[in-house]
C-alpha cells in the first residue's frame, strides 16, 4: 500500500465518529459549544437540522462537515447545495476552500470550482456543488457513504428537498440542513415541527454567539422592533409569526433574495432574455435621516442598488444617470426607463434628469410617479402607492423576481402594514404612521417597487391581470 492510503486509513480509524477532534487537529477549527454539538449529532445521527440567526458561523460548520466526511469515509460522496449560485459558490464553496487551504489534509485533496476529490480516486471519492434549481441535480447519487449539506435550507424548494430525502436510503447516508428560518412551511420547517422526531434539531440565536455584532442586533431591534419577524428570523433563529396585517410576508421577500431567475453561460454571465428591459426606480430623500435610493433591474433581476444620504438634487441626478449608463453598457441595451417618486424634492431630480437627457441625446424615458394619486383600480386600492406595492407583492408571492439580499430592503418590505377602508379598499400604512411605530421611511423598498411597477397609466394586459387577481396575504 502507498503511504497516502495508509494515512487515509489512519484518519478514518481515528476520526470516524469524532468530527470535533478532526476539526481541531486537521483544520485548526475550534468549534463553539453549539458547533461541537451539531458536529457530534451529525456523526451519530442520519439527519440534523439547524435554524439560526445570522453571523453565528454556520457556514464554517458546513465546511468542516464536508471536509470531515470526505476525509473520514471510504469512497464517499458529499453534495453541497444552496438556493442560489452566489450562496453556493461565493459563500459555502469558498468557505470549504478556505479551510482546505490551511489544513493538514490539503495534499490529499484537489479543489476545483465545482468539486473537491481525493487525489487518485476522482470518480468515486468526491464532494460536489449543485445549485438547488431542479430535482434532477440531487438525484443519481448512490453510495454507501453520502452526505448532503443544504445551506439556507428554508429557501430550497420542497421538490428539491424531497429529491434529496428520496436519495438517503443507506445506513451511512446523512443530511445537514442549516439556515435562517424564513418560512412557515416546507421540509425545513417540518424538520423542527411535525417531523422533529426524525431529526436532531438545533436553534442558535445570534445573541448567544461570540462571533456576532451585538451593536448590529441592537440596531435591528431599534429599526424593526424586538418582536418583529425580521428580528425573530435574522437574530433569534425563530420562524416568523407573519402578523395578519403585514402587507408583504417575510417568507416571500426572503425567497426572492435567494432566487436565481436567470441561468449562466459557460463564462459565468447571466443569460438575459432578449425582451428584458432596463428599468430604474428612484426614491429621493426628503429628510435628514432618509436615504436616496437607486435600484435598477434588467428583466426580473436586480443586479445591485445604490443609496446616498444628504445629497442635493444635482448630485442625485448625476448618480441616477451614471447607474443608467452603467446598466445600458453592461447589458448592451441603448435605452432604459427611470421612474421617480416625484413628490417633494423628487420633482427637482426629475426636471434635471430631463435636461441632461436632452442635452446628451440619451434614449432614456423619465416617468414621474405619485404615490398619493388615485389608483387605476379604484375598486380595490386606496391610492396608486398602495396599488404599486400590491403589484410587487404579487411578483414576490408568485416567485417571479430576484431582489437584493439586503437587510434593510427585506425589513422595509415586510414591516409595513395595511388596513381596509370603509369602501373595501386596501390602504397601505402611511409613512408617518410607520415612524410613530419607530420605523424608518421605507426608502429602499419604495425604490424597488418603482423599479418593477408598470408605468402609471400604461399598465399592460399582463400587469392588469396580475392586479385583478390581487389577494391580501398575511
Short mmCIF file of C-alpha atoms in Angstrom, two decimals, residues 206-441:
data_model
loop_
_atom_site.label_atom_id
_atom_site.label_comp_id
_atom_site.label_asym_id
_atom_site.label_seq_id
_atom_site.Cartn_x
_atom_site.Cartn_y
_atom_site.Cartn_z
CA UNK A 206 -27.20 35.44 17.23
CA UNK A 207 -27.39 36.75 20.79
CA UNK A 208 -25.57 33.64 22.06
CA UNK A 209 -22.69 33.61 19.59
CA UNK A 210 -19.40 35.35 20.29
CA UNK A 211 -19.00 35.91 16.54
CA UNK A 212 -21.96 38.23 16.10
CA UNK A 213 -22.02 42.01 16.29
CA UNK A 214 -24.20 42.85 19.29
CA UNK A 215 -24.43 46.51 18.17
CA UNK A 216 -25.96 45.32 14.91
CA UNK A 217 -28.51 43.26 16.85
CA UNK A 218 -29.47 46.33 18.92
CA UNK A 219 -29.79 48.37 15.71
CA UNK A 220 -32.17 45.79 14.17
CA UNK A 221 -34.29 45.86 17.32
CA UNK A 222 -34.50 49.65 17.19
CA UNK A 223 -35.37 49.69 13.50
CA UNK A 224 -37.92 46.89 13.35
CA UNK A 225 -38.90 46.06 16.93
CA UNK A 226 -37.71 43.21 19.16
CA UNK A 227 -40.78 41.11 18.35
CA UNK A 228 -40.74 41.78 14.60
CA UNK A 229 -40.32 38.93 12.15
CA UNK A 230 -37.07 40.47 10.91
CA UNK A 231 -35.52 40.14 14.38
CA UNK A 232 -37.15 36.76 15.04
CA UNK A 233 -35.66 35.28 11.87
CA UNK A 234 -32.34 37.08 11.46
CA UNK A 235 -31.37 37.30 15.13
CA UNK A 236 -33.28 34.78 17.23
CA UNK A 237 -33.39 31.92 14.75
CA UNK A 238 -37.16 31.64 15.19
CA UNK A 239 -39.74 31.11 12.48
CA UNK A 240 -41.76 34.22 11.54
CA UNK A 241 -45.12 34.94 13.11
CA UNK A 242 -46.41 36.57 9.89
CA UNK A 243 -48.73 39.08 11.54
CA UNK A 244 -52.07 39.21 9.71
CA UNK A 245 -51.88 42.95 8.93
CA UNK A 246 -48.39 42.88 7.40
CA UNK A 247 -48.66 43.73 3.70
CA UNK A 248 -45.78 41.58 2.39
CA UNK A 249 -44.86 38.30 4.06
CA UNK A 250 -41.23 37.89 5.11
CA UNK A 251 -41.16 34.44 3.57
CA UNK A 252 -41.78 35.81 0.07
CA UNK A 253 -39.18 38.57 0.34
CA UNK A 254 -36.52 36.22 1.72
CA UNK A 255 -37.15 33.69 -1.05
CA UNK A 256 -36.82 36.41 -3.69
CA UNK A 257 -33.43 37.37 -2.26
CA UNK A 258 -32.30 33.72 -2.51
CA UNK A 259 -33.61 33.08 -6.03
CA UNK A 260 -31.86 32.83 -9.39
CA UNK A 261 -34.23 33.96 -12.15
CA UNK A 262 -31.71 33.56 -14.99
CA UNK A 263 -29.12 30.87 -15.72
CA UNK A 264 -25.45 31.44 -16.54
CA UNK A 265 -23.44 30.73 -19.66
CA UNK A 266 -20.11 28.94 -19.58
CA UNK A 267 -18.30 32.14 -18.58
CA UNK A 268 -20.46 32.88 -15.55
CA UNK A 269 -22.54 35.60 -17.27
CA UNK A 270 -26.31 35.72 -16.85
CA UNK A 271 -28.31 34.72 -19.91
CA UNK A 272 -30.76 37.62 -20.18
CA UNK A 273 -33.88 37.21 -22.36
CA UNK A 274 -33.83 39.43 -25.45
CA UNK A 275 -37.10 41.09 -24.43
CA UNK A 276 -35.78 42.12 -20.99
CA UNK A 277 -35.84 45.86 -20.36
CA UNK A 278 -33.78 48.10 -18.11
CA UNK A 279 -35.91 49.96 -15.60
CA UNK A 280 -34.70 52.03 -12.65
CA UNK A 281 -36.61 53.03 -9.54
CA UNK A 282 -35.54 56.16 -7.65
CA UNK A 283 -36.78 57.26 -4.25
CA UNK A 284 -35.45 60.71 -3.35
CA UNK A 285 -34.76 61.53 0.31
CA UNK A 286 -36.85 64.27 1.89
CA UNK A 287 -35.47 64.47 5.42
CA UNK A 288 -32.10 64.30 7.14
CA UNK A 289 -32.13 60.63 8.07
CA UNK A 290 -33.89 59.37 4.93
CA UNK A 291 -31.97 57.87 2.03
CA UNK A 292 -31.99 58.49 -1.67
CA UNK A 293 -32.10 55.01 -3.22
CA UNK A 294 -31.50 53.97 -6.83
CA UNK A 295 -32.48 50.42 -7.79
CA UNK A 296 -32.01 49.20 -11.39
CA UNK A 297 -33.31 45.95 -12.84
CA UNK A 298 -32.78 44.04 -16.07
CA UNK A 299 -35.87 41.97 -16.71
CA UNK A 300 -36.70 40.22 -13.43
CA UNK A 301 -33.21 40.55 -11.93
CA UNK A 302 -31.83 43.33 -9.70
CA UNK A 303 -28.01 43.21 -10.00
CA UNK A 304 -27.24 45.89 -7.37
CA UNK A 305 -28.53 49.10 -5.82
CA UNK A 306 -27.12 52.45 -4.67
CA UNK A 307 -28.06 54.65 -1.73
CA UNK A 308 -26.97 58.07 -0.54
CA UNK A 309 -27.54 60.48 2.35
CA UNK A 310 -27.80 64.26 2.30
CA UNK A 311 -27.24 64.92 -1.41
CA UNK A 312 -28.75 67.76 -3.39
CA UNK A 313 -30.87 67.25 -6.49
CA UNK A 314 -27.99 67.90 -8.89
CA UNK A 315 -25.81 65.22 -7.32
CA UNK A 316 -28.75 62.81 -7.22
CA UNK A 317 -29.50 63.36 -10.91
CA UNK A 318 -25.84 62.68 -11.72
CA UNK A 319 -25.86 59.44 -9.74
CA UNK A 320 -29.03 58.25 -11.50
CA UNK A 321 -27.54 58.98 -14.93
CA UNK A 322 -24.39 57.03 -14.00
CA UNK A 323 -26.44 54.00 -13.00
CA UNK A 324 -28.46 54.22 -16.22
CA UNK A 325 -25.33 54.40 -18.40
CA UNK A 326 -23.69 51.55 -16.47
CA UNK A 327 -26.73 49.30 -16.95
CA UNK A 328 -27.02 50.10 -20.67
CA UNK A 329 -23.31 49.43 -21.23
CA UNK A 330 -23.26 46.25 -19.15
CA UNK A 331 -26.25 44.67 -20.87
CA UNK A 332 -25.79 46.11 -24.36
CA UNK A 333 -29.12 47.94 -24.43
CA UNK A 334 -29.23 51.56 -25.58
CA UNK A 335 -32.40 52.64 -23.79
CA UNK A 336 -33.99 52.48 -20.37
CA UNK A 337 -36.82 53.85 -18.24
CA UNK A 338 -36.33 55.77 -14.99
CA UNK A 339 -39.29 56.04 -12.59
CA UNK A 340 -39.02 58.64 -9.82
CA UNK A 341 -41.12 59.39 -6.79
CA UNK A 342 -41.84 62.93 -7.97
CA UNK A 343 -43.46 64.25 -4.80
CA UNK A 344 -41.47 66.76 -2.74
CA UNK A 345 -37.84 67.23 -3.74
CA UNK A 346 -38.10 64.40 -6.25
CA UNK A 347 -39.53 66.87 -8.72
CA UNK A 348 -36.22 68.73 -8.89
CA UNK A 349 -34.40 65.49 -9.77
CA UNK A 350 -36.96 64.70 -12.46
CA UNK A 351 -36.50 68.12 -14.07
CA UNK A 352 -32.71 67.94 -14.02
CA UNK A 353 -32.69 64.42 -15.46
CA UNK A 354 -34.79 65.51 -18.42
CA UNK A 355 -32.39 68.40 -19.07
CA UNK A 356 -29.32 66.12 -19.06
CA UNK A 357 -31.01 63.50 -21.22
CA UNK A 358 -31.99 66.14 -23.77
CA UNK A 359 -28.51 67.71 -23.77
CA UNK A 360 -26.74 64.36 -24.25
CA UNK A 361 -29.30 62.84 -26.63
CA UNK A 362 -29.82 59.76 -24.45
CA UNK A 363 -32.60 57.25 -25.12
CA UNK A 364 -33.91 57.40 -21.58
CA UNK A 365 -37.53 57.89 -20.58
CA UNK A 366 -38.17 59.62 -17.26
CA UNK A 367 -41.52 58.90 -15.62
CA UNK A 368 -42.73 60.90 -12.61
CA UNK A 369 -44.77 58.81 -10.14
CA UNK A 370 -47.06 59.99 -7.35
CA UNK A 371 -47.93 57.59 -4.56
CA UNK A 372 -50.80 59.76 -3.37
CA UNK A 373 -52.57 59.88 -6.73
CA UNK A 374 -55.66 57.82 -7.47
CA UNK A 375 -55.19 54.13 -8.17
CA UNK A 376 -56.01 52.80 -11.61
CA UNK A 377 -58.02 50.09 -9.89
CA UNK A 378 -60.02 52.34 -7.57
CA UNK A 379 -62.30 49.50 -6.53
CA UNK A 380 -59.52 47.64 -4.73
CA UNK A 381 -56.85 50.21 -3.86
CA UNK A 382 -56.95 53.46 -1.92
CA UNK A 383 -54.21 55.14 -3.98
CA UNK A 384 -51.53 54.48 -6.57
CA UNK A 385 -48.87 53.90 -3.91
CA UNK A 386 -50.85 51.00 -2.45
CA UNK A 387 -51.55 49.64 -5.92
CA UNK A 388 -47.85 49.72 -6.83
CA UNK A 389 -46.86 47.87 -3.65
CA UNK A 390 -49.59 45.31 -4.38
CA UNK A 391 -48.08 44.72 -7.81
CA UNK A 392 -44.66 43.99 -6.31
CA UNK A 393 -46.26 41.79 -3.66
CA UNK A 394 -47.83 39.61 -6.35
CA UNK A 395 -44.47 39.27 -8.14
CA UNK A 396 -42.90 38.19 -4.84
CA UNK A 397 -45.73 35.83 -3.98
CA UNK A 398 -45.60 34.18 -7.40
CA UNK A 399 -41.83 33.72 -7.25
CA UNK A 400 -41.09 35.72 -10.38
CA UNK A 401 -38.27 38.11 -9.39
CA UNK A 402 -34.87 38.36 -7.73
CA UNK A 403 -34.17 41.18 -5.26
CA UNK A 404 -31.01 42.13 -3.35
CA UNK A 405 -30.32 40.17 -0.17
CA UNK A 406 -30.22 43.40 1.80
CA UNK A 407 -31.34 43.57 5.42
CA UNK A 408 -32.98 46.99 5.01
CA UNK A 409 -34.81 46.19 1.77
CA UNK A 410 -36.25 42.99 3.23
CA UNK A 411 -37.02 44.65 6.56
CA UNK A 412 -38.78 47.62 4.97
CA UNK A 413 -40.82 45.42 2.64
CA UNK A 414 -42.04 43.17 5.44
CA UNK A 415 -42.82 45.57 8.30
CA UNK A 416 -45.26 47.85 6.51
CA UNK A 417 -48.88 47.18 7.42
CA UNK A 418 -52.22 47.83 5.76
CA UNK A 419 -55.88 48.43 6.58
CA UNK A 420 -59.17 48.02 4.74
CA UNK A 421 -61.17 51.24 4.26
CA UNK A 422 -64.95 51.55 4.73
CA UNK A 423 -65.23 51.23 0.93
CA UNK A 424 -63.38 47.91 0.98
CA UNK A 425 -60.17 49.33 -0.48
CA UNK A 426 -56.71 48.18 0.61
CA UNK A 427 -54.80 51.11 2.12
CA UNK A 428 -51.06 50.91 2.76
CA UNK A 429 -49.79 52.24 6.09
CA UNK A 430 -48.70 55.88 5.86
CA UNK A 431 -45.02 56.61 6.34
CA UNK A 432 -45.87 58.96 9.19
CA UNK A 433 -47.60 56.08 10.99
CA UNK A 434 -44.59 53.83 10.40
CA UNK A 435 -42.36 56.44 12.03
CA UNK A 436 -44.71 56.59 15.01
CA UNK A 437 -44.04 52.86 15.43
CA UNK A 438 -40.31 53.63 15.48
CA UNK A 439 -39.66 52.53 11.87
CA UNK A 440 -37.68 54.42 9.25
CA UNK A 441 -39.15 55.61 5.99
#
